[in-house]
mmCIF file of C-alpha atoms in Angstrom:
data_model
loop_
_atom_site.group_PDB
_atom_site.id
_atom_site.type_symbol
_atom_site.label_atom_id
_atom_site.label_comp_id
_atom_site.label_asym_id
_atom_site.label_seq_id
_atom_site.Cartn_x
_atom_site.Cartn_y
_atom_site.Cartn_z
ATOM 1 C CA UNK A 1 -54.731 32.374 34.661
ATOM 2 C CA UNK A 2 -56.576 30.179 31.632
ATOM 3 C CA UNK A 3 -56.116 32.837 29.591
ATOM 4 C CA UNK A 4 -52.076 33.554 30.279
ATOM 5 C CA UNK A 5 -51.604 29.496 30.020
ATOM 6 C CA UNK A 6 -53.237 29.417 26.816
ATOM 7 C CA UNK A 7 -51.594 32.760 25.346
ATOM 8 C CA UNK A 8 -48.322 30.988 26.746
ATOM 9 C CA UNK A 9 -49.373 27.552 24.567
ATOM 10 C CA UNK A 10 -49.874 29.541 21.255
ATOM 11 C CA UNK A 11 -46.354 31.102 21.987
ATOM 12 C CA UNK A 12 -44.783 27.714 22.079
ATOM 13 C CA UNK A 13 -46.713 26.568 19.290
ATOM 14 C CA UNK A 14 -45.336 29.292 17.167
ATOM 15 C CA UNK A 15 -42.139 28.916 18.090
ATOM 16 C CA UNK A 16 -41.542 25.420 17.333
ATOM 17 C CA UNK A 17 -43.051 26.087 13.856
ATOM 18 C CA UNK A 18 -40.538 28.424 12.850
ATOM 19 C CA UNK A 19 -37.893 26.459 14.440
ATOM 20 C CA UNK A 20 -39.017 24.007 11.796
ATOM 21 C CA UNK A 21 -38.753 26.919 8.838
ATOM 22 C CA UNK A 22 -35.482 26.614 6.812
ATOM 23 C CA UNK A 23 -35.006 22.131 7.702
ATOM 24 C CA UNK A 24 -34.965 20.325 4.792
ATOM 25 C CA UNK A 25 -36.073 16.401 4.892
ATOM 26 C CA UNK A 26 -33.840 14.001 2.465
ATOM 27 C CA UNK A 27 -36.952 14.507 -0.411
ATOM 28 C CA UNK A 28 -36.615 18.182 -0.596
ATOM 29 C CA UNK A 29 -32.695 18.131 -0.964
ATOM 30 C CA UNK A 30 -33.339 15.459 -3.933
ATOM 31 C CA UNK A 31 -35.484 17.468 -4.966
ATOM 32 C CA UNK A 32 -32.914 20.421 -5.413
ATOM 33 C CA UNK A 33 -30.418 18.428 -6.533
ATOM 34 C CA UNK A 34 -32.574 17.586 -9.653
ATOM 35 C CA UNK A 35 -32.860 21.009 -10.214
ATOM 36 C CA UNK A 36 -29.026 21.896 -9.795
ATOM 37 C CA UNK A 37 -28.564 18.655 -12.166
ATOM 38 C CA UNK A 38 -31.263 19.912 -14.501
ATOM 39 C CA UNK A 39 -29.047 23.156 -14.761
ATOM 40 C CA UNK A 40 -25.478 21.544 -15.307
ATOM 41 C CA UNK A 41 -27.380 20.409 -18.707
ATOM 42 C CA UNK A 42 -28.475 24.019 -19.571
ATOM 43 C CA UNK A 43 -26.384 25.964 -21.971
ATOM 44 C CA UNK A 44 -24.790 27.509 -19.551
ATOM 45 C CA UNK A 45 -23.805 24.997 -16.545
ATOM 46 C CA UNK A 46 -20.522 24.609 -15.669
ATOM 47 C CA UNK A 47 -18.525 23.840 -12.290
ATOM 48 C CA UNK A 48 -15.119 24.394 -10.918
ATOM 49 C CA UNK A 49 -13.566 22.385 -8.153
ATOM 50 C CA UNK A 50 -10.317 21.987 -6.162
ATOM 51 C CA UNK A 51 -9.370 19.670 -2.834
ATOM 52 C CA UNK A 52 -7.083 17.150 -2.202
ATOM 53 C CA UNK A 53 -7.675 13.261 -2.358
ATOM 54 C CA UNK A 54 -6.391 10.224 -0.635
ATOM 55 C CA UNK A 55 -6.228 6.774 -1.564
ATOM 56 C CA UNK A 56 -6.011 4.014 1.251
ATOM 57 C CA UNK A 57 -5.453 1.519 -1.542
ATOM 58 C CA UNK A 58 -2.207 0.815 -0.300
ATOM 59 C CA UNK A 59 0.119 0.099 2.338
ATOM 60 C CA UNK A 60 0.774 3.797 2.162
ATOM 61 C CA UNK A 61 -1.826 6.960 1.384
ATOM 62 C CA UNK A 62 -1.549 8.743 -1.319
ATOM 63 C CA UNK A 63 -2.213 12.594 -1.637
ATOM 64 C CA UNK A 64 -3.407 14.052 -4.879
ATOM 65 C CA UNK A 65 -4.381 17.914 -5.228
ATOM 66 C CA UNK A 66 -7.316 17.831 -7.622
ATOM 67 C CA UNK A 67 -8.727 20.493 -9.442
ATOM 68 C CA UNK A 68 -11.747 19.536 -11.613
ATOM 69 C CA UNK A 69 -13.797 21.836 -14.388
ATOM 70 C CA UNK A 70 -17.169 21.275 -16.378
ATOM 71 C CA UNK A 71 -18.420 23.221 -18.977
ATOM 72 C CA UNK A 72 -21.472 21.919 -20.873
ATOM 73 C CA UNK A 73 -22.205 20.106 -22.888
ATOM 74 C CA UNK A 74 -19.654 17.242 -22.234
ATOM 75 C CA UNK A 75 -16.054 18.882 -21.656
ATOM 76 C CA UNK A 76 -14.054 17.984 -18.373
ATOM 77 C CA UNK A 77 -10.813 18.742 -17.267
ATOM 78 C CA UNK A 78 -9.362 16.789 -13.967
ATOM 79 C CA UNK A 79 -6.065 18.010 -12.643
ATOM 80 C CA UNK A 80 -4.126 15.017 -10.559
ATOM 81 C CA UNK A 81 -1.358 16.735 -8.718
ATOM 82 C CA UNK A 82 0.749 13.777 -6.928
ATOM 83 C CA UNK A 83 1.389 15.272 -3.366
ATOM 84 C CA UNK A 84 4.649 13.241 -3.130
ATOM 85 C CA UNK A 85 6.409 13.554 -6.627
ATOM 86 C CA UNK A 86 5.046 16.830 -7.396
ATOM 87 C CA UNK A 87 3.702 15.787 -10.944
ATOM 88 C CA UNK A 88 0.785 16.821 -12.827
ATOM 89 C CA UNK A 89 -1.415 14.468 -15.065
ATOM 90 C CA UNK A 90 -4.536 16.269 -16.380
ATOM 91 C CA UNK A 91 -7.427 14.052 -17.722
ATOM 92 C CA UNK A 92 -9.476 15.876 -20.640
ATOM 93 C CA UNK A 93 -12.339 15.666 -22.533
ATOM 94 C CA UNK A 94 -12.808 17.612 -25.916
ATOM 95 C CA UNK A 95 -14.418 17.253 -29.214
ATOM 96 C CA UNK A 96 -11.748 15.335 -30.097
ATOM 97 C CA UNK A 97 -11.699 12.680 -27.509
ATOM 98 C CA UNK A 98 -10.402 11.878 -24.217
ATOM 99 C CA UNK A 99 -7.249 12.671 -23.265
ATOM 100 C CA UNK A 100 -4.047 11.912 -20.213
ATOM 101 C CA UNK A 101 -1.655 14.479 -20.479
ATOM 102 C CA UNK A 102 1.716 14.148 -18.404
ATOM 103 C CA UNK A 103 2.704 17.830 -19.186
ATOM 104 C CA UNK A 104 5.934 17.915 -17.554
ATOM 105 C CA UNK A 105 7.206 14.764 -19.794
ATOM 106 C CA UNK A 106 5.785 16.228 -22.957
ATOM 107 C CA UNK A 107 3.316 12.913 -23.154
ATOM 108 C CA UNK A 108 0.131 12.565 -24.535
ATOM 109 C CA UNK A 109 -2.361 9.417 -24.227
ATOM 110 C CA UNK A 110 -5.702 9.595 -26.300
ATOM 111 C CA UNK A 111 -8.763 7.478 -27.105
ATOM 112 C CA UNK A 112 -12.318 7.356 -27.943
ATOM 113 C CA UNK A 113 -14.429 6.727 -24.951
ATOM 114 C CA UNK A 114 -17.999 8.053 -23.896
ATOM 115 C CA UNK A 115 -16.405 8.842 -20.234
ATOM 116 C CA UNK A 116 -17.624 10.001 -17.827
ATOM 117 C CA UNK A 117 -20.910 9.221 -19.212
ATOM 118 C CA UNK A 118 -22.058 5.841 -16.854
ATOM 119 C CA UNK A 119 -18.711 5.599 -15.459
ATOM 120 C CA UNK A 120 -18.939 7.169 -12.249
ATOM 121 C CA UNK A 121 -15.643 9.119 -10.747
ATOM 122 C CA UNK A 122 -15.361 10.202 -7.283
ATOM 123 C CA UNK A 123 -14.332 13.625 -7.962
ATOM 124 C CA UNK A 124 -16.916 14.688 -10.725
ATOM 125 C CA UNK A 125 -20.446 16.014 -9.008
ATOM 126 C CA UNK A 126 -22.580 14.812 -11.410
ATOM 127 C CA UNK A 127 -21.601 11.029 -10.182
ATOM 128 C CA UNK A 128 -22.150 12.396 -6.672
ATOM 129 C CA UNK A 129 -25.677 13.431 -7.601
ATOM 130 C CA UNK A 130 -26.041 10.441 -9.598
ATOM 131 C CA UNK A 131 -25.589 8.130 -6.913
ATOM 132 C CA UNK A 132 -27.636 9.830 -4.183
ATOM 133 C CA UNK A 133 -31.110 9.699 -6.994
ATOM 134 C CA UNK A 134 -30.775 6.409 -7.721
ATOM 135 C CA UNK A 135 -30.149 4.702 -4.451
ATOM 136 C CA UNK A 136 -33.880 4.307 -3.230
ATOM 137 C CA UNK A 137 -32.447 2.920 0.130
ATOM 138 C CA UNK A 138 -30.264 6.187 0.417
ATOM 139 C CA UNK A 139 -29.622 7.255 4.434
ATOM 140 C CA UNK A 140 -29.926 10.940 5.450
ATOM 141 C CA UNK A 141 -28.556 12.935 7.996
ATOM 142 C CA UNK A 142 -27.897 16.713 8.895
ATOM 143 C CA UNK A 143 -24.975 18.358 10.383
ATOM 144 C CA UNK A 144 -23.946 22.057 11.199
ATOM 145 C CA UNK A 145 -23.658 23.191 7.531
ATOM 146 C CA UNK A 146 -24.405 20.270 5.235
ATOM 147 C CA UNK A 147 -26.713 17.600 4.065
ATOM 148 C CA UNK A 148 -24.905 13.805 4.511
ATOM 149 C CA UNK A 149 -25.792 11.269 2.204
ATOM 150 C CA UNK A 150 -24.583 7.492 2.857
ATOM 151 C CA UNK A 151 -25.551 5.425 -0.564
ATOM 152 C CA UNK A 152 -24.430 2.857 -2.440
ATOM 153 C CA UNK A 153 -21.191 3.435 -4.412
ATOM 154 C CA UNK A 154 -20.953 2.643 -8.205
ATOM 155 C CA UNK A 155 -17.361 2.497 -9.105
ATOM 156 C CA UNK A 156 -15.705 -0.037 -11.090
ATOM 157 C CA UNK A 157 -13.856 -1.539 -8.272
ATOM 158 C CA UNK A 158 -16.652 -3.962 -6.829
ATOM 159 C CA UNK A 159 -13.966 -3.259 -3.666
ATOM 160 C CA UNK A 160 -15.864 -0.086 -3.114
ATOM 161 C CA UNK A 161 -19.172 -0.783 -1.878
ATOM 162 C CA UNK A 162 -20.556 3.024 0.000
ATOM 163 C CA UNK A 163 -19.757 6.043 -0.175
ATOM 164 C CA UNK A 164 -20.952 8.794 2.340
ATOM 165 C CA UNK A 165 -21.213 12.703 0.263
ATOM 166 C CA UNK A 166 -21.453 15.873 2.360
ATOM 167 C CA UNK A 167 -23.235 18.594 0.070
ATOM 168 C CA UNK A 168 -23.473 22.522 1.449
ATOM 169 C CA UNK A 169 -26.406 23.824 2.699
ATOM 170 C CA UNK A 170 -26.098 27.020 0.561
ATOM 171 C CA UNK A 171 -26.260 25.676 -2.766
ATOM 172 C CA UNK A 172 -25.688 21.594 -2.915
ATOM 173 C CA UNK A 173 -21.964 22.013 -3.807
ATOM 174 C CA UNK A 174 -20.026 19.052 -2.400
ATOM 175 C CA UNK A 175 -17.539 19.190 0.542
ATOM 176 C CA UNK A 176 -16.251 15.716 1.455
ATOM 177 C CA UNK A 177 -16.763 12.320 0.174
ATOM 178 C CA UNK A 178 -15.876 9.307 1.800
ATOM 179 C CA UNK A 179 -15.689 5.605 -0.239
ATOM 180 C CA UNK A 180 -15.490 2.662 1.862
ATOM 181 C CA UNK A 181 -15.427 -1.202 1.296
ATOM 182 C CA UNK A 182 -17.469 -3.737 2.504
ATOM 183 C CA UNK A 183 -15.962 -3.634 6.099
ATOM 184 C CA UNK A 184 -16.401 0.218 6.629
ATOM 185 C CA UNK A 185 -12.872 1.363 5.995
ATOM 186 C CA UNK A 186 -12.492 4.171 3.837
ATOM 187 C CA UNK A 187 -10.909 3.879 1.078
ATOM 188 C CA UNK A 188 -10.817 6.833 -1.080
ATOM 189 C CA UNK A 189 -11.518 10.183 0.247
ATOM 190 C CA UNK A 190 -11.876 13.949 -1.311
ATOM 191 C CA UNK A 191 -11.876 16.864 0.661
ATOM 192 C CA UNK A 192 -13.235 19.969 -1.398
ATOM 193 C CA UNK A 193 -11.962 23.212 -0.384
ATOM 194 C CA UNK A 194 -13.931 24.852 -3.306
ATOM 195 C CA UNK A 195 -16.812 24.339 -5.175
ATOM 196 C CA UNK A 196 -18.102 27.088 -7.832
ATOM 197 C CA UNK A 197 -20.966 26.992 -10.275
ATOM 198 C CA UNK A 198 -21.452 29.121 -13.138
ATOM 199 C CA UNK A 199 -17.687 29.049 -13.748
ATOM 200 C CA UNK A 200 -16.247 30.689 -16.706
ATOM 201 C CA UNK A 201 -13.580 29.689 -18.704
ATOM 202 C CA UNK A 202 -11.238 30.169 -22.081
ATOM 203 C CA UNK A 203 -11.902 29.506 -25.009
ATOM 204 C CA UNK A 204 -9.512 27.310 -24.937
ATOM 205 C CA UNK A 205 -9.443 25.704 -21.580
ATOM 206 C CA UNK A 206 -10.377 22.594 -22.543
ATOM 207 C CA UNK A 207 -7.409 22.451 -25.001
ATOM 208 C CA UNK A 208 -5.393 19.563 -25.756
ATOM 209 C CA UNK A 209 -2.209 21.722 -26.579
ATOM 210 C CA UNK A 210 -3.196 24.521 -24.224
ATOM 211 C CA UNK A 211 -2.992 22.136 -21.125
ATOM 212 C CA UNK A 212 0.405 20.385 -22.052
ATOM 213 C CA UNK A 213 1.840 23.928 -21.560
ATOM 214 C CA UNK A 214 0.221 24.524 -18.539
ATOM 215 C CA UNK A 215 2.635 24.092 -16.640
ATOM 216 C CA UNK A 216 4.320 27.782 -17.783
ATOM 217 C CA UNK A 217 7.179 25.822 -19.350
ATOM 218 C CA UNK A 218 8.199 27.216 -22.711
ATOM 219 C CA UNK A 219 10.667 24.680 -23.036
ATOM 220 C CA UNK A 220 7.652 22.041 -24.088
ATOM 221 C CA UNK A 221 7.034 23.421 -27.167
ATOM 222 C CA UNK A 222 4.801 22.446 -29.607
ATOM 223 C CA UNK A 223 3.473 18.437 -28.505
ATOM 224 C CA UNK A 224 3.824 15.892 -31.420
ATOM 225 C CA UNK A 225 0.479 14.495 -31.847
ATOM 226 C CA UNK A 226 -0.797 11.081 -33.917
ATOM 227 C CA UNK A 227 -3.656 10.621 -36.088
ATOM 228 C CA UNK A 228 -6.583 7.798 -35.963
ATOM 229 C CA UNK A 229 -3.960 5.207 -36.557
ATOM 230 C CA UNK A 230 -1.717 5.917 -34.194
ATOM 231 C CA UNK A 231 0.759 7.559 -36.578
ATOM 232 C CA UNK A 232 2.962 9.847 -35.893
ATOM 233 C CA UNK A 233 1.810 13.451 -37.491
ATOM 234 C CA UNK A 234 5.017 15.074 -39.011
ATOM 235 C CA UNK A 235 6.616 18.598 -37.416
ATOM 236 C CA UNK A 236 5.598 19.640 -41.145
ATOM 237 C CA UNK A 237 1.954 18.865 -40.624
ATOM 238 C CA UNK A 238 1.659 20.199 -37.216
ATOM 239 C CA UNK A 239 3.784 23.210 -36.987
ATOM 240 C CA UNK A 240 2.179 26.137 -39.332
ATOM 241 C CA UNK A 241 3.384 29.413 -37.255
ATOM 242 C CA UNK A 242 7.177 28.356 -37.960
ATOM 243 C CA UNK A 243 8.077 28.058 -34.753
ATOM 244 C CA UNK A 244 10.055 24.126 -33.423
ATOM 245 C CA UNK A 245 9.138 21.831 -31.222
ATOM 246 C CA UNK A 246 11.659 21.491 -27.977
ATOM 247 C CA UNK A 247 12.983 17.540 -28.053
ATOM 248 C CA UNK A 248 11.792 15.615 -26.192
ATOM 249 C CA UNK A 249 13.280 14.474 -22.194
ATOM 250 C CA UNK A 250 15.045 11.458 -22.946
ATOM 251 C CA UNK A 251 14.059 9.130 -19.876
ATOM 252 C CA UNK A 252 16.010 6.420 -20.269
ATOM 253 C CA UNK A 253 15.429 3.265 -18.862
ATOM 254 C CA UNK A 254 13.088 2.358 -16.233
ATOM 255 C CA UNK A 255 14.010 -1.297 -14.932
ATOM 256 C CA UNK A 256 11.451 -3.855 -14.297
ATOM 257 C CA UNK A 257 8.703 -3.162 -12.048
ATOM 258 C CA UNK A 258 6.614 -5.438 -10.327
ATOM 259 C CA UNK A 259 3.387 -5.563 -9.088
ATOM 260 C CA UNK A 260 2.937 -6.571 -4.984
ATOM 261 C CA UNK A 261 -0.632 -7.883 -5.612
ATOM 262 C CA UNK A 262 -1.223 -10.878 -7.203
ATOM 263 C CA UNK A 263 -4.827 -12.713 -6.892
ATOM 264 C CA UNK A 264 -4.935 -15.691 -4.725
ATOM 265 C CA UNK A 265 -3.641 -18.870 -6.741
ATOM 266 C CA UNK A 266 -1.709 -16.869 -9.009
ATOM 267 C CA UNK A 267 2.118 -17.194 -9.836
ATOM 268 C CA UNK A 268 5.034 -15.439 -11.958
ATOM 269 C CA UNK A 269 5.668 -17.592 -14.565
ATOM 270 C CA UNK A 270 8.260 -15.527 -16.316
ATOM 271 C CA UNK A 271 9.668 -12.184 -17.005
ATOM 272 C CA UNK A 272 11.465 -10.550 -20.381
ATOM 273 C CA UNK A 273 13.602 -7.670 -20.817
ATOM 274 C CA UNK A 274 13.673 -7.298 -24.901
ATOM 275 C CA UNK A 275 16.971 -6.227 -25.275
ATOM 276 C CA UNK A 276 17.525 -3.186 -27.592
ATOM 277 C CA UNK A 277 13.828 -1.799 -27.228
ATOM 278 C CA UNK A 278 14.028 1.454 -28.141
ATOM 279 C CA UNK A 279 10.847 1.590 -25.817
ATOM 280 C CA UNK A 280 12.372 -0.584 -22.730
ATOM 281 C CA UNK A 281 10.126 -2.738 -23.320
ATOM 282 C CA UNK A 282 9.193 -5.157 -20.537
ATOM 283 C CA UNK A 283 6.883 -8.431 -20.359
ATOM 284 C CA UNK A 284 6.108 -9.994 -17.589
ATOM 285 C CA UNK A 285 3.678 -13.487 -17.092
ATOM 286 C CA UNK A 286 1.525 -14.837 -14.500
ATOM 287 C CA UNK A 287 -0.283 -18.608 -14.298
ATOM 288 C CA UNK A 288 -2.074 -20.105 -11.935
ATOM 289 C CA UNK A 289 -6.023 -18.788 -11.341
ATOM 290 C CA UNK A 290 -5.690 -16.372 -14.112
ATOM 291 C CA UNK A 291 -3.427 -16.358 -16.566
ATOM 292 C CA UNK A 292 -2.496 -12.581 -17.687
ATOM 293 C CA UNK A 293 0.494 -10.813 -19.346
ATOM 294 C CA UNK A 294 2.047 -7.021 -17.792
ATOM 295 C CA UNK A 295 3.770 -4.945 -20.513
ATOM 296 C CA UNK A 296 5.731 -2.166 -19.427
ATOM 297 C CA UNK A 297 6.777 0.578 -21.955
ATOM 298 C CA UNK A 298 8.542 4.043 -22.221
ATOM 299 C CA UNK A 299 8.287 5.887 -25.973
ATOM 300 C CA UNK A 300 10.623 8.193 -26.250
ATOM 301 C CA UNK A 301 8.227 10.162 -28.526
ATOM 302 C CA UNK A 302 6.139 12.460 -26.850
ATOM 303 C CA UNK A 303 2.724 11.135 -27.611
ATOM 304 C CA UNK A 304 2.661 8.042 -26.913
ATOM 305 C CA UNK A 305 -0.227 5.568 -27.965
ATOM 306 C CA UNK A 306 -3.407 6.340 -29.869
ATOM 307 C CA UNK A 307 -6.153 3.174 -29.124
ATOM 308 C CA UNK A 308 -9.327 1.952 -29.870
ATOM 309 C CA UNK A 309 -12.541 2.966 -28.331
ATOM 310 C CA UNK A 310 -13.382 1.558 -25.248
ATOM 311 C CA UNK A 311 -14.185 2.328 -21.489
ATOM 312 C CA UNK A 312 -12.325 4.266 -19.039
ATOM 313 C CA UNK A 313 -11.612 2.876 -15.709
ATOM 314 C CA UNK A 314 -10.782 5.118 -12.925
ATOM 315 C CA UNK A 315 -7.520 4.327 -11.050
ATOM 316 C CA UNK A 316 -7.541 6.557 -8.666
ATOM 317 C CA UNK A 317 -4.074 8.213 -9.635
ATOM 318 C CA UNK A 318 -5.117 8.725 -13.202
ATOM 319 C CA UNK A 319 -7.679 6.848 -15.343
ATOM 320 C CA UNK A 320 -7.099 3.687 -17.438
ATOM 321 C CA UNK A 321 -8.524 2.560 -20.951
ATOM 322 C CA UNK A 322 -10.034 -0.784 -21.016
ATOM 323 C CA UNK A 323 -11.095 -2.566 -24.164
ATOM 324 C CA UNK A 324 -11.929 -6.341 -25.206
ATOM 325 C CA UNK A 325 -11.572 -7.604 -28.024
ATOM 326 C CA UNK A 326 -11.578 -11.480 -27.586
ATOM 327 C CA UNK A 327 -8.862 -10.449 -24.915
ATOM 328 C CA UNK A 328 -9.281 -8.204 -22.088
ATOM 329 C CA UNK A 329 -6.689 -5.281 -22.255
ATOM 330 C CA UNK A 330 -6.098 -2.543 -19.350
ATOM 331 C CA UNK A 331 -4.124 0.258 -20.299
ATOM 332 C CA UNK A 332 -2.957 3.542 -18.831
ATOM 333 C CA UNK A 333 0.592 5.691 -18.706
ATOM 334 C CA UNK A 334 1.925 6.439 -14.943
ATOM 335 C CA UNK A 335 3.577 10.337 -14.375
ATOM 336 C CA UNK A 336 6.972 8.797 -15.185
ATOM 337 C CA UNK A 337 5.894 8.501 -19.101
ATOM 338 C CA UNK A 338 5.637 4.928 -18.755
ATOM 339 C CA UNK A 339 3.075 2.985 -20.049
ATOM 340 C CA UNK A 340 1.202 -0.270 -18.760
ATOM 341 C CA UNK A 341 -0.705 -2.627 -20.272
ATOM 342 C CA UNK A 342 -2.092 -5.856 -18.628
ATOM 343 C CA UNK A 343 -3.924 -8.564 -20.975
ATOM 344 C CA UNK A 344 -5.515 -11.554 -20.152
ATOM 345 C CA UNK A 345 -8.526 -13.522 -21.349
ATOM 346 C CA UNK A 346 -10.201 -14.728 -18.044
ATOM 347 C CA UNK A 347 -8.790 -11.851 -15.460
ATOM 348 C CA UNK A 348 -11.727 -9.796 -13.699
ATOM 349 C CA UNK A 349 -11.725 -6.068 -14.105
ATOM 350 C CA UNK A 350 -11.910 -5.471 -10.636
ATOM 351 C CA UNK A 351 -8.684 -7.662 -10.131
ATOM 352 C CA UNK A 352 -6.564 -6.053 -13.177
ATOM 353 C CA UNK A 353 -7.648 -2.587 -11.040
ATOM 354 C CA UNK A 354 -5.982 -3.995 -8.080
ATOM 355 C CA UNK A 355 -2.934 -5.049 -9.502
ATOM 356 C CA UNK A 356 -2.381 -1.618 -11.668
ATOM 357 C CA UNK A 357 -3.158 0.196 -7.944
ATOM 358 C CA UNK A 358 -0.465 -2.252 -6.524
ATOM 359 C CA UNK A 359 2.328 -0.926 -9.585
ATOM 360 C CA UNK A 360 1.314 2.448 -8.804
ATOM 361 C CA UNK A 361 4.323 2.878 -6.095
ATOM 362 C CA UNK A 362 6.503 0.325 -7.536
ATOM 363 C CA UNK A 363 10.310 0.901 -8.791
ATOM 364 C CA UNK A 364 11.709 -0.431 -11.363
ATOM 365 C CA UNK A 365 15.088 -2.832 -10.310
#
């Protein structure tokens, strides 16, 4: 009877050591997520992504279909697809610099930035991994089919505070992330619905002329490009297979549009249609707190502005350029071609993010 009991104990022993087999503890997956991180960096690493994301920045969600490549050693292409308006921006990195692309409008943005590099996007895994190795204080948890990670969030938006990342068992690829503010409500979320490594792509996938005819539109035509300065290259300069450039969708004017977020203590002081801007050019002022200037804009070129270096700020609905110089400048192009700038001297970054969110579903009057 000894005997069975203790055959019986070594039975049970057994079996709750190979339960154990195959569970991972939070240092293990960190552990392989170095080593999928480590491979991203190899010649050969590169990722390809699509979900959908929603933004609880406003009174209303917002629905974006995302699809989002890598292919080292630094080029990224992120497709925004606005659920609601059905229009595409694509955000691009190349050897020649970073890029917003409004295909369907013909419009180009570019400027000299290191993003993504320290600028951490929701979307992009290497942010996700990112954050989960350098939050010491990280939580870990297990469910069905994936490792979740609740860490801090590093965003630009000091709004955004956690952020809780579900990676796959199978292979670390992500599968939901969740960003919250300091009273638990989430904010932004991204649903993946797939995640591939070792992705292949053109030659010319990462593209700047390629991706403004993405959209399988041979009406674009050739895109009119600008230079370092900002001018204009000529149809001569650009167009060596003889073939013309379609013209340009004239969009007209746009109205005035106005922000529904203004920090507490702040004002309108004044607003300015310029008449006969061939650009529809609008200004508008706030005092009080802050004091800051919003310039609305809509070129009827198709590339619009070509700026200074400086750091990319992610919006949510597409990603903004922000540069000081003396003056703090925020500037970024919406998927109706037109283009915002806000400029102040004492305005907080996180603060010129909330009022460009609050624009965002603004029309013009």
């Amino acid at each position: 009877m000894r005997r069975m009991s203790w055959v019986l104990a070594m039975i049970l022993c057994v079996t709750v050591v190979f339960a154990g087999c195959g569970k991972k503890d939070a240092a293990s997956v960190v552990k392989g997520l170095n080593n999928v991180a480590d491979t991203l960096q190899s010649k050969e690493g590169s990722y390809k992504g699509t979900g959908k994301m929603t933004l609880f920045t406003s009174e209303k969600p917002q629905e974006y279909n995302i699809e989002v490549w890598y292919q080292n050693p630094a080029y990224y292409r992120i497709s925004l697809t606005n659920a609601q308006k059905d229009v595409t921006q694509i955000v691009l990195r190349n050897d020649d610099g970073v890029f917003v692309l409004t295909p369907s409008l013909n419009k180009s943005f570019r400027f000299k930035s290191d993003w993504p590099e320290n600028q951490g996007q929701v979307y992009l895994y290497q942010t996700l991994v990112q954050g989960i190795l350098s939050d010491k204080t990280r939580q870990f948890a297990t469910d069905k089919d994936s490792y979740v990670f609740d860490v801090a969030a590093n965003y630009h938006s000091q709004s955004l505070v956690r952020q809780k990342i579900w990676l796959s068992k199978d292979n670390y690829a992500p599968k939901q992330v969740q960003v919250s503010d300091a009273e638990a409500h989430v904010m932004v979320e991204v649903k993946f619905t797939e995640f591939k490594f070792d992705a292949k792509f053109d030659k010319d996938s990462f593209d700047m002329k390629r991706n403004m005819t993405a959209m399988d539109d041979p009406t674009l035509g050739t895109v009119l490009q600008v230079d370092e300065n900002g001018n204009p290259i000529t149809a001569d300069d650009q167009q060596t297979d003889g073939s013309t450039a379609a013209a340009p969708k004239e969009l007209g004017d746009f109205g005035m549009i106005t922000p529904d977020y203004a920090p507490e203590g702040v004002e309108s002081k004044d607003t300015n249609k310029l008449e006969d801007s061939a650009n529809h050019t609008v200004i508008l002022r706030y005092d009080g707190t802050y004091q800051y200037t919003i310039m609305e804009s809509r070129s009827p070129d198709k590339a619009v502005s070509a700026l200074a270096s400086g750091t990319v700020v992610d919006l949510g609905f597409t990603s903004a350029l922000l540069t000081e110089d003396g003056q703090r400048t925020l500037t970024w192009m919406n998927d109706d071609g037109i283009e915002f700038r806000i400029t102040s001297a004492n305005l907080p970054v996180d603060e010129m993010t909330k009022i460009a969110v609050s624009l965002q579903e603004q029309t013009g009057k």
